[in-house]
Amino acid sequence: MATGQDFLARLLQQATSAESTRVRVRAANIESLRDNGLPLEERLESFKYTPLARFVVDDLLEERFSPPTITVANAAPPPEITVEHSIDPLPADHHPLARINGSLLAGVVYVDVAPNTHLDYPIEIDYRQAGPCTRVCVRAGDASRCEIVERHVAAGVANRVTRVDIGSGATVAHRRIELHAAAHSQWALLAVDVGAASHYELDHYMAAAAPRRSEVVIDLTGCGASCELTGAVIGNEKQIGDLQVQVNHRATDTRSRQLVHAIAAGQSVLTFNGRIEIDARGDGSDATLTSRNLLLAPTARVNAKPELEIHTRNVACSHGATVGQLDPQQLFYLRSRGIDDLTARRLLTRAFLLRAITPRAQALGFEAELIAHLAP
Amino acid sequence: MTSRPLLEIVDLHVTVAGKPIVNGLSLTIGIGEVHALMGPNGSGKSTLTNVLAGREGYEVVAGSARLDGRDLLPLSPEARAHLGLFLAFQYPIEIPGVSNMEFLKAALDARQQSLGSEPLSTIDFMKRVRGIATELDLSAEFLKRGVNEGFSGGEKKRNEILQMLMLEPRMALLDETDSGLDIDALKVVAAGVNRYRREDRGILLVTHYQRLLDHIVPDFVHVLAGGRIVRSGDASLARELEARGYGWLTDAA
């Protein structure tokens, strides 16, 4: 692992030496890194289990500027959507890891869904051939409807930024799975802006890695905007998985739902930090968060931390978290029917996972992929 | 009636959290026999069936229990099931997320494997499970639901009988399978048990009431009190208990 200063020096050297158009894309982020460095020494509470330094690795500097593959119905995108590789200058990012991302990018992939378009097929974003640093921005126009299926399955180290900007009166369903690359450090940021009377549905599934940290920030900025997050985090062996979700209610009558199940096997350490923030503009907000956590081994750990911050009065907000093991009564019931202990445990583990798998995620095969990750 | 013993319990002593519950119970059930075990609350009926099935939380301090001559007590719950033991639970457990169908298939596959047989094809399995469900007045939708999840009391008990008829155990322990059933459901359950009843199988009916025994006529009736059998007789003993209560027997115990 690179020490912070060495890494930064190499990053700046590489970022500024590449061809000029790219430097233009990156300029603000490069400048920001040069001026501010990386806050590797700071003890940030949200980085307690996955320290920033774990994601600052030399492999990110690999000279391979490959964006993910974007397909619709296994074909080139239809005219209602455009996919553009932009080299327009980017503003500086707030998040230090996004700043690294922004300093190394060759460009941003923009996917635009025209207003009033209803897409029959999902927009598939596949990272199998992608380079270490990527950025994709999906912009869903007013009154559009679309589904995004994002498969984070690259072989090596990854630093990914995805943005979803949703206009008003639109519906976006986003299915996301982060898998494989268990031996590499994986970081991903998903930032979503949901406009007035729009609905955003996120199915978010991730397998822990060495480590994997996934940050999701959903801003409900338009009146009547809503989001529903259903997800699972699973870990095995000595893996580390960290899911940080923040939902910001920034307008009246906004609604959010979060349901996340975590399953920790082996010596894995999983963290789910679900934060709901309702600011002064969030009158009439309605927010719930449910975190259920299953420990499959005495050596496994989960850190479940629901957080609420409310700056207005007229809101309905609730959260709950449970941590437990497989139910011995259920195990006995299955075994009394001749089902062996291991099979019984697998059935119950899968049952726990299934309660956080949406029908669409199941149809996409996410459940099976996650279960395979848990196998010893 | 003299037949080869199927289930043989000798001088069994069981404690729960250090407290003696079963105190020197002996009971032999021959092949082809139906026995009813009656007795007041707290007499040790459920403890006995749970110990036989291998539930945790019970300590056997003395005695033995054999099925077909094989010592049950050191075996895991699944190994006991593979020998042909089946417990119909007094309170069947709910398992959301595991469908009834998936559960039955896993149980049946495990049984076939233990017998060294090929697993049933999905088509044969479905045929069989649907046939039995229909007999028990259970709809196809019922098979898709989570195991016992949101089932009514009667549905849970019928689901136990469904499992018994699917798994075809040699020795069935029915723990208060009649409790919580209305008269129609009782008849359905009794018909299921009577269908299961065969000369190569044994049944132990644990019940509070004579009512069930009008529909499933036992060969023997035993009264359990204070963790021991205090009286044994034929079906007429159950009718006597219905008329006189348990007092005249338990006072003596």
XYZ file of C-alpha atoms in Angstrom:
629
model
C 0.000 0.000 0.000
C 1.255 3.466 -0.882
C 1.913 5.922 1.850
C -0.210 9.002 1.327
C 2.502 11.453 0.282
C 4.191 9.051 -2.148
C 0.879 8.183 -3.698
C -0.111 11.817 -4.053
C 3.205 12.738 -5.688
C 2.866 9.922 -8.208
C -0.771 10.762 -8.851
C -0.041 14.425 -9.541
C 2.866 13.563 -11.769
C 0.827 11.131 -13.795
C -2.353 13.188 -13.894
C -0.626 16.291 -15.214
C 1.650 14.511 -17.650
C -1.151 12.912 -19.649
C -2.492 14.533 -22.804
C -3.915 18.013 -22.534
C -7.643 17.421 -23.004
C -7.652 15.032 -20.102
C -5.882 17.485 -17.888
C -8.667 19.931 -18.663
C -11.272 17.436 -17.386
C -9.339 16.943 -14.252
C -7.899 20.363 -13.586
C -10.028 21.381 -10.612
C -9.596 18.088 -8.817
C -5.856 18.021 -9.426
C -5.575 21.515 -8.052
C -7.646 20.631 -5.045
C -5.486 17.603 -4.290
C -2.334 19.619 -4.764
C -3.576 22.307 -2.368
C -5.266 20.161 0.239
C -3.566 16.782 0.025
C -5.391 13.703 1.295
C -6.833 13.656 4.815
C -5.247 10.298 5.580
C -4.295 11.179 9.129
C -7.727 12.412 10.143
C -9.791 10.032 12.222
C -13.153 10.265 10.570
C -15.974 8.460 12.348
C -17.581 7.270 9.128
C -14.229 5.754 8.082
C -13.765 3.876 11.343
C -14.031 0.398 9.836
C -12.736 1.184 6.359
C -10.003 3.803 6.736
C -9.484 6.102 3.781
C -5.904 4.873 3.347
C -7.170 1.412 2.401
C -8.542 2.875 -0.835
C -5.469 4.896 -1.722
C -3.539 2.253 -3.610
C -0.989 2.370 -6.440
C -3.128 0.220 -8.725
C -5.435 3.201 -9.201
C -2.639 4.864 -11.175
C -2.766 2.207 -13.861
C -2.764 3.839 -17.323
C -5.978 2.331 -18.586
C -8.769 4.743 -19.199
C -11.585 2.335 -20.005
C -15.119 3.337 -19.223
C -17.740 0.670 -18.460
C -19.765 -0.839 -21.270
C -23.222 0.636 -21.626
C -25.898 -1.286 -23.474
C -29.638 -1.172 -23.846
C -31.368 -4.436 -24.814
C -27.966 -5.856 -25.776
C -27.645 -3.335 -28.537
C -26.476 0.177 -29.133
C -28.669 2.693 -27.329
C -31.918 3.694 -29.096
C -32.411 7.346 -30.103
C -34.349 8.235 -26.939
C -31.168 7.902 -24.977
C -27.735 9.237 -25.746
C -24.449 7.999 -24.439
C -21.703 10.538 -24.627
C -18.121 10.458 -23.505
C -17.494 13.969 -22.287
C -14.185 15.719 -21.711
C -15.756 18.901 -20.360
C -13.965 20.218 -17.287
C -15.292 18.852 -14.004
C -15.715 20.866 -10.852
C -13.688 19.747 -7.841
C -15.269 16.922 -5.882
C -16.030 17.136 -2.223
C -15.134 13.561 -1.275
C -11.355 12.917 -1.161
C -11.720 9.587 -2.979
C -13.901 11.225 -5.624
C -11.142 13.798 -6.009
C -8.698 10.991 -6.769
C -11.262 9.641 -9.211
C -11.672 13.073 -10.785
C -7.909 13.513 -11.117
C -7.404 10.317 -13.047
C -10.465 10.265 -15.311
C -10.167 10.361 -19.066
C -13.722 11.627 -19.198
C -17.239 11.112 -17.934
C -19.858 8.893 -19.544
C -23.200 10.690 -19.681
C -26.357 8.717 -20.312
C -29.295 10.963 -21.091
C -32.863 9.735 -21.122
C -35.045 12.217 -22.989
C -38.072 13.692 -21.191
C -41.295 11.664 -21.468
C -39.378 8.589 -22.613
C -40.414 5.250 -21.192
C -37.645 2.730 -21.757
C -38.748 -0.875 -22.169
C -35.290 -2.297 -21.599
C -32.824 -1.630 -18.832
C -29.760 0.530 -19.320
C -27.006 -1.940 -18.474
C -23.744 -0.678 -17.099
C -21.124 -3.380 -16.997
C -17.719 -2.844 -15.400
C -16.048 -6.099 -16.466
C -13.739 -4.355 -18.954
C -13.531 -1.070 -17.084
C -10.343 0.564 -15.821
C -9.809 1.307 -12.133
C -11.305 4.829 -12.138
C -14.664 5.456 -13.797
C -17.453 7.976 -13.681
C -20.935 7.578 -15.097
C -23.739 10.096 -14.934
C -27.302 9.133 -15.795
C -29.692 12.006 -16.381
C -33.346 11.042 -16.465
C -35.485 13.774 -18.023
C -38.820 14.989 -16.702
C -41.596 12.400 -16.763
C -39.238 9.715 -18.052
C -39.152 6.137 -16.845
C -36.127 3.894 -16.917
C -34.301 1.082 -15.246
C -30.542 0.992 -14.677
C -28.754 -2.300 -14.036
C -25.246 -1.771 -12.778
C -22.886 -4.702 -12.349
C -19.709 -3.874 -10.503
C -17.702 -6.953 -11.296
C -14.253 -5.710 -12.346
C -11.293 -7.919 -11.566
C -8.964 -5.375 -9.955
C -8.966 -2.390 -7.687
C -11.825 0.041 -8.288
C -12.739 3.652 -7.627
C -16.181 4.337 -9.067
C -18.430 7.354 -9.094
C -21.985 7.098 -10.371
C -24.411 9.986 -10.478
C -28.121 9.768 -11.137
C -29.988 13.016 -11.712
C -33.728 12.652 -11.920
C -35.955 15.447 -13.217
C -39.514 15.912 -12.059
C -42.315 13.385 -12.355
C -39.869 10.660 -13.373
C -39.311 7.113 -12.137
C -35.908 5.483 -12.031
C -35.339 1.929 -10.810
C -31.691 1.209 -10.169
C -30.450 -2.358 -9.590
C -26.902 -2.566 -8.456
C -24.626 -5.402 -7.476
C -21.022 -5.162 -6.328
C -19.292 -8.501 -6.420
C -16.038 -10.368 -6.971
C -12.599 -8.779 -6.758
C -12.548 -9.975 -3.155
C -8.768 -9.523 -3.040
C -8.826 -5.864 -4.113
C -9.898 -2.661 -2.465
C -13.180 -1.395 -3.895
C -14.701 1.992 -3.400
C -17.873 3.300 -4.969
C -19.889 6.446 -4.559
C -23.451 6.723 -5.811
C -24.921 10.212 -5.655
C -28.560 10.668 -6.579
C -30.711 13.737 -6.908
C -34.458 13.108 -6.990
C -36.634 15.904 -8.372
C -40.220 16.898 -7.595
C -42.788 14.090 -7.571
C -40.174 11.646 -8.822
C -39.502 8.187 -7.482
C -36.153 6.481 -7.183
C -35.927 2.804 -6.371
C -32.515 1.380 -5.476
C -31.788 -2.323 -5.072
C -28.272 -2.365 -3.715
C -26.403 -5.602 -3.090
C -22.776 -6.002 -2.209
C -20.290 -8.646 -1.230
C -17.485 -7.598 1.070
C -13.911 -7.521 -0.230
C -10.497 -6.428 0.973
C -12.152 -4.061 1.724
C -15.259 -2.847 -0.111
C -16.817 0.446 0.799
C -19.922 1.705 -0.876
C -21.365 5.135 -0.255
C -24.848 6.116 -1.309
C -26.112 9.675 -1.009
C -29.690 10.324 -2.058
C -30.917 13.892 -2.082
C -34.680 14.320 -2.214
C -34.637 17.864 -3.556
C -38.056 18.222 -5.135
C -41.396 18.455 -3.397
C -42.981 14.991 -3.124
C -39.801 13.144 -4.148
C -39.453 9.619 -2.818
C -36.911 6.826 -2.675
C -36.921 3.213 -1.649
C -33.681 1.396 -0.940
C -33.614 -2.370 -0.504
C -30.236 -3.942 -0.012
C -27.969 -6.556 1.424
C -24.343 -6.727 2.456
C -22.671 -10.092 2.802
C -19.221 -11.052 4.000
C -17.167 -14.191 4.294
C -13.660 -15.154 5.406
C -11.681 -12.074 6.447
C -13.509 -9.659 4.184
C -14.593 -6.187 5.110
C -17.749 -4.555 3.794
C -18.979 -1.085 4.590
C -22.217 0.413 3.314
C -22.772 4.059 4.111
C -26.161 5.418 3.142
C -27.298 8.954 3.576
C -30.772 10.089 2.589
C -31.345 13.841 2.699
C -34.875 15.165 2.821
C -34.487 18.650 1.394
C -38.075 19.424 0.345
C -41.613 19.092 1.651
C -43.590 15.853 1.587
C -40.633 13.687 0.712
C -40.614 9.999 1.552
C -37.809 7.487 2.038
C -37.639 3.801 2.867
C -34.521 1.794 3.674
C -34.311 -1.940 4.314
C -30.856 -3.469 4.567
C -29.945 -6.992 5.624
C -26.350 -7.879 6.483
C -25.010 -11.429 6.708
C -21.570 -11.913 8.231
C -19.866 -15.303 7.981
C -16.306 -16.386 8.798
C -14.262 -13.565 10.283
C -15.827 -10.863 8.169
C -16.614 -7.405 9.495
C -19.632 -5.639 8.031
C -20.832 -2.122 8.650
C -24.111 -0.521 7.736
C -24.455 3.123 8.509
C -27.878 4.388 7.498
C -28.376 8.063 7.993
C -31.535 10.082 7.488
C -31.257 13.840 7.522
C -34.334 16.004 7.335
C -33.458 19.665 7.001
C -35.593 22.726 7.701
C -37.252 22.444 4.283
C -38.387 18.866 4.970
C -41.847 19.488 6.444
C -44.159 16.508 5.967
C -41.264 14.108 5.433
C -41.808 10.439 6.056
C -38.739 8.250 6.580
C -38.136 4.719 7.804
C -35.034 2.605 8.094
C -34.820 -1.078 8.990
C -31.494 -2.801 9.495
C -31.398 -6.534 10.195
C -28.146 -8.312 10.768
C -27.305 -11.985 10.868
C -24.113 -13.377 12.362
C -23.224 -16.825 11.072
C -20.070 -17.304 13.116
C -18.862 -16.213 16.545
C -15.833 -14.645 14.826
C -17.935 -12.467 12.484
C -18.911 -8.893 13.304
C -21.516 -6.405 12.226
C -21.729 -2.733 13.072
C -25.212 -1.428 12.450
C -25.678 2.245 12.990
C -28.926 3.955 12.093
C -28.745 7.737 12.488
C -31.400 10.412 12.390
C -30.942 14.133 12.180
C -34.118 16.153 12.059
C -34.352 19.930 11.773
C -38.078 20.371 11.421
C -41.128 19.309 13.395
C -43.803 17.899 11.190
C -42.196 14.569 10.212
C -42.798 10.848 10.607
C -39.540 9.049 11.113
C -38.644 5.634 12.471
C -35.699 3.307 12.516
C -34.853 -0.080 13.932
C -31.891 -2.408 14.001
C -31.583 -6.038 15.062
C -28.576 -8.328 15.317
C -28.961 -12.053 15.790
C -28.030 -15.568 14.857
C -29.994 -18.292 13.123
C -33.047 -19.256 15.165
C -32.397 -22.554 16.991
C -36.133 -23.408 16.907
C -36.244 -23.066 13.137
C -33.053 -25.126 12.825
C -34.512 -27.878 14.978
C -37.736 -27.910 12.999
C -35.857 -28.417 9.730
C -33.507 -31.027 11.193
C -36.392 -32.968 12.744
C -37.545 -33.502 9.143
C -34.240 -35.130 8.256
C -32.585 -32.050 6.733
C -28.933 -32.036 7.788
C -27.550 -29.197 9.871
C -25.543 -27.564 7.074
C -28.439 -27.633 4.602
C -30.800 -26.317 7.273
C -28.423 -23.413 7.983
C -28.179 -22.640 4.282
C -31.954 -22.635 3.889
C -32.390 -20.246 6.793
C -29.548 -17.977 5.679
C -31.014 -17.757 2.218
C -34.444 -17.065 3.721
C -32.970 -14.138 5.645
C -31.343 -12.790 2.496
C -34.510 -13.273 0.426
C -36.435 -10.933 2.678
C -34.214 -8.140 1.341
C -34.203 -9.239 -2.303
C -36.745 -7.562 -4.548
C -38.515 -9.692 -7.161
C -36.648 -7.843 -9.921
C -33.254 -8.401 -8.235
C -34.091 -12.063 -7.961
C -35.029 -12.191 -11.645
C -31.631 -10.654 -12.435
C -29.927 -13.492 -10.555
C -28.500 -11.289 -7.784
C -29.642 -13.616 -5.012
C -27.851 -16.614 -6.495
C -24.636 -14.615 -6.955
C -24.704 -13.426 -3.363
C -25.372 -16.916 -2.009
C -22.441 -18.260 -4.030
C -20.240 -15.696 -2.317
C -21.255 -17.031 1.102
C -20.368 -20.636 0.294
C -17.387 -21.862 2.312
C -51.478 -58.281 20.940
C -47.837 -59.300 20.863
C -45.695 -57.700 18.234
C -42.040 -56.854 17.806
C -41.191 -53.588 19.608
C -40.819 -50.560 17.341
C -40.249 -47.887 19.960
C -38.912 -49.035 23.300
C -38.467 -46.563 26.148
C -36.987 -47.941 29.367
C -36.812 -46.155 32.708
C -36.324 -42.728 31.158
C -35.400 -39.805 33.402
C -35.260 -36.289 31.954
C -34.555 -32.939 33.557
C -35.134 -29.441 32.199
C -32.912 -26.762 33.742
C -32.115 -29.173 36.549
C -35.769 -29.880 37.306
C -36.916 -33.502 36.914
C -39.808 -33.727 34.424
C -39.793 -37.332 33.267
C -39.197 -39.791 36.111
C -38.672 -43.383 35.158
C -40.969 -43.660 32.189
C -41.148 -46.977 30.371
C -43.243 -47.542 27.273
C -43.102 -50.062 24.452
C -44.920 -49.499 21.182
C -45.113 -52.550 18.959
C -45.094 -52.511 15.178
C -48.564 -51.708 13.893
C -49.805 -50.280 17.187
C -51.424 -46.974 18.015
C -50.905 -45.726 21.567
C -52.487 -42.701 23.160
C -50.675 -40.844 25.911
C -52.928 -38.727 28.065
C -52.415 -36.749 31.204
C -52.822 -33.368 32.825
C -50.771 -30.298 31.935
C -47.205 -30.480 33.165
C -47.189 -34.265 33.389
C -44.261 -34.524 30.941
C -46.024 -35.436 27.671
C -44.380 -32.812 25.494
C -41.025 -33.273 27.194
C -41.136 -36.927 26.228
C -41.863 -36.272 22.528
C -39.276 -33.492 22.334
C -36.583 -35.634 23.958
C -37.317 -38.439 21.526
C -37.024 -36.036 18.560
C -33.727 -34.626 19.857
C -34.660 -31.083 20.792
C -32.044 -29.137 22.748
C -32.640 -28.021 26.305
C -33.487 -31.406 27.776
C -31.096 -33.575 29.723
C -31.522 -37.307 29.770
C -30.087 -38.398 33.102
C -30.958 -42.081 32.884
C -32.746 -44.659 30.766
C -32.873 -45.482 27.095
C -35.016 -45.022 24.011
C -34.672 -47.320 21.006
C -36.281 -47.323 17.611
C -36.075 -50.694 15.868
C -33.395 -51.594 18.388
C -31.262 -48.542 17.566
C -30.374 -46.224 20.447
C -31.951 -42.845 19.593
C -30.533 -40.689 22.321
C -26.975 -40.082 21.052
C -28.241 -39.258 17.540
C -28.762 -35.852 15.914
C -32.369 -34.852 15.156
C -31.824 -35.528 11.438
C -30.351 -38.994 12.112
C -33.430 -39.864 14.188
C -35.630 -38.698 11.324
C -33.632 -40.886 8.942
C -34.363 -43.885 11.170
C -38.041 -43.161 10.618
C -39.001 -41.041 13.615
C -41.371 -38.129 13.077
C -42.649 -35.527 15.496
C -45.772 -33.562 14.645
C -45.107 -30.395 16.637
C -47.551 -29.052 19.160
C -46.501 -25.558 18.048
C -45.177 -25.772 14.478
C -42.422 -23.258 13.783
C -42.848 -20.418 11.278
C -40.041 -19.974 8.760
C -40.589 -16.893 6.580
C -38.515 -16.965 3.394
C -38.486 -20.752 3.034
C -41.491 -21.855 1.011
C -43.481 -24.831 2.183
C -42.757 -26.499 -1.157
C -39.014 -25.959 -0.924
C -39.047 -27.240 2.648
C -40.955 -30.404 1.728
C -38.648 -31.064 -1.210
C -35.527 -30.652 0.957
C -36.986 -32.983 3.590
C -37.975 -35.581 1.038
C -34.618 -35.389 -0.744
C -32.882 -35.923 2.601
C -35.076 -38.927 3.287
C -34.447 -40.454 -0.144
C -30.737 -39.935 0.313
C -30.788 -41.602 3.736
C -32.548 -44.586 2.165
C -29.960 -44.709 -0.610
C -32.695 -43.910 -3.166
C -32.753 -41.432 -6.018
C -34.471 -38.117 -5.271
C -37.980 -37.773 -6.681
C -38.223 -35.841 -9.936
C -39.852 -32.442 -9.579
C -42.894 -33.682 -11.497
C -43.388 -36.745 -9.287
C -42.804 -34.669 -6.199
C -45.378 -32.080 -7.245
C -47.909 -34.773 -8.090
C -47.503 -36.387 -4.731
C -47.543 -33.228 -2.656
C -50.584 -31.858 -4.492
C -52.440 -35.125 -4.020
C -51.836 -35.174 -0.282
C -52.579 -31.451 0.078
C -55.948 -31.971 -1.614
C -56.795 -34.804 0.770
C -56.032 -32.492 3.673
C -58.120 -29.735 2.138
C -55.090 -27.478 1.599
C -54.897 -25.301 -1.519
C -51.973 -25.117 -3.955
C -51.383 -21.526 -2.839
C -50.695 -22.873 0.637
C -47.649 -24.723 -0.685
C -46.083 -21.532 -2.027
C -46.288 -19.665 1.258
C -43.462 -19.541 3.790
C -43.381 -22.568 6.111
C -46.255 -22.074 8.570
C -46.003 -18.321 7.970
C -49.280 -16.708 8.879
C -51.035 -20.093 8.875
C -54.077 -20.503 11.092
C -53.810 -22.988 13.948
C -55.700 -25.572 11.912
C -53.514 -25.030 8.831
C -50.373 -25.513 10.896
C -51.631 -28.835 12.233
C -52.703 -30.002 8.793
C -49.274 -28.994 7.507
C -47.711 -31.325 10.091
C -49.876 -34.175 8.825
C -48.957 -33.264 5.256
C -45.276 -33.639 6.144
C -45.951 -36.950 7.855
C -47.761 -38.335 4.826
C -44.984 -37.121 2.523
C -42.134 -38.516 4.610
C -43.825 -41.824 5.531
C -42.015 -42.310 8.841
C -42.111 -45.628 10.679
C -42.926 -44.073 14.026
C -45.001 -40.905 14.362
C -45.289 -38.889 17.555
C -48.283 -36.566 17.360
C -48.014 -33.925 20.051
C -51.476 -32.495 20.717
C -52.208 -32.395 17.030
C -55.894 -32.069 17.922
C -55.546 -28.914 20.003
C -56.908 -25.787 18.391
C -58.853 -27.681 15.727
C -62.518 -27.254 15.040
C -64.547 -30.406 14.457
C -64.207 -30.334 10.647
C -60.441 -29.850 10.799
C -60.227 -32.582 13.415
C -61.951 -34.993 11.051
C -59.571 -34.071 8.225
C -56.540 -34.561 10.459
C -57.913 -37.837 11.843
C -58.554 -39.105 8.319
C -54.943 -38.262 7.465
C -53.645 -40.137 10.477
C -55.879 -43.130 9.742
C -54.567 -43.174 6.197
C -51.040 -43.251 7.566
C -51.883 -46.032 10.037
C -50.495 -49.317 8.810
C -49.379 -52.643 10.231
C -45.693 -51.781 9.748
C -45.913 -48.378 11.453
C -46.395 -47.080 14.956
C -48.205 -44.013 16.283
C -48.030 -42.258 19.626
C -50.897 -39.793 20.059
C -50.366 -37.252 22.791
C -53.660 -35.638 23.677
C -55.701 -34.072 26.413
C -59.012 -35.132 25.062
C -61.040 -38.203 24.307
C -62.447 -36.375 21.258
C -59.526 -37.273 18.949
C -59.734 -40.915 20.050
C -63.296 -41.159 18.734
C -61.784 -40.723 15.273
C -58.485 -42.538 15.731
C -59.174 -45.530 17.939
C -56.003 -46.472 19.833
C -54.874 -49.974 20.738
C -53.564 -48.762 24.079
C -54.116 -45.758 26.305
C -51.627 -44.605 28.943
C -51.977 -41.977 31.600
C -48.904 -39.923 32.381
C -48.647 -38.165 35.734
C -45.603 -36.806 37.488
C -43.393 -37.956 34.632
C -44.389 -41.638 34.837
C -47.073 -43.825 33.381
C -49.540 -44.434 36.182
C -52.176 -46.414 34.332
C -52.434 -48.287 31.037
C -55.457 -49.818 29.396
C -57.350 -50.119 26.142
C -59.520 -47.502 24.435
C -62.094 -47.750 27.210
C -59.628 -46.101 29.611
C -59.883 -42.890 27.601
C -63.656 -42.880 27.973
C -63.302 -43.474 31.686
C -60.913 -40.505 31.921
C -63.387 -38.366 30.033
C -66.033 -39.261 32.596
C -63.945 -39.159 35.777
C -61.032 -36.764 35.042
C -57.440 -37.414 36.034
C -57.765 -36.816 39.759
C -58.397 -40.410 40.787
C -55.139 -41.453 39.069
C -52.845 -38.519 39.720
C -53.651 -38.388 43.422
C -52.197 -41.842 43.702
C -49.076 -40.840 41.730
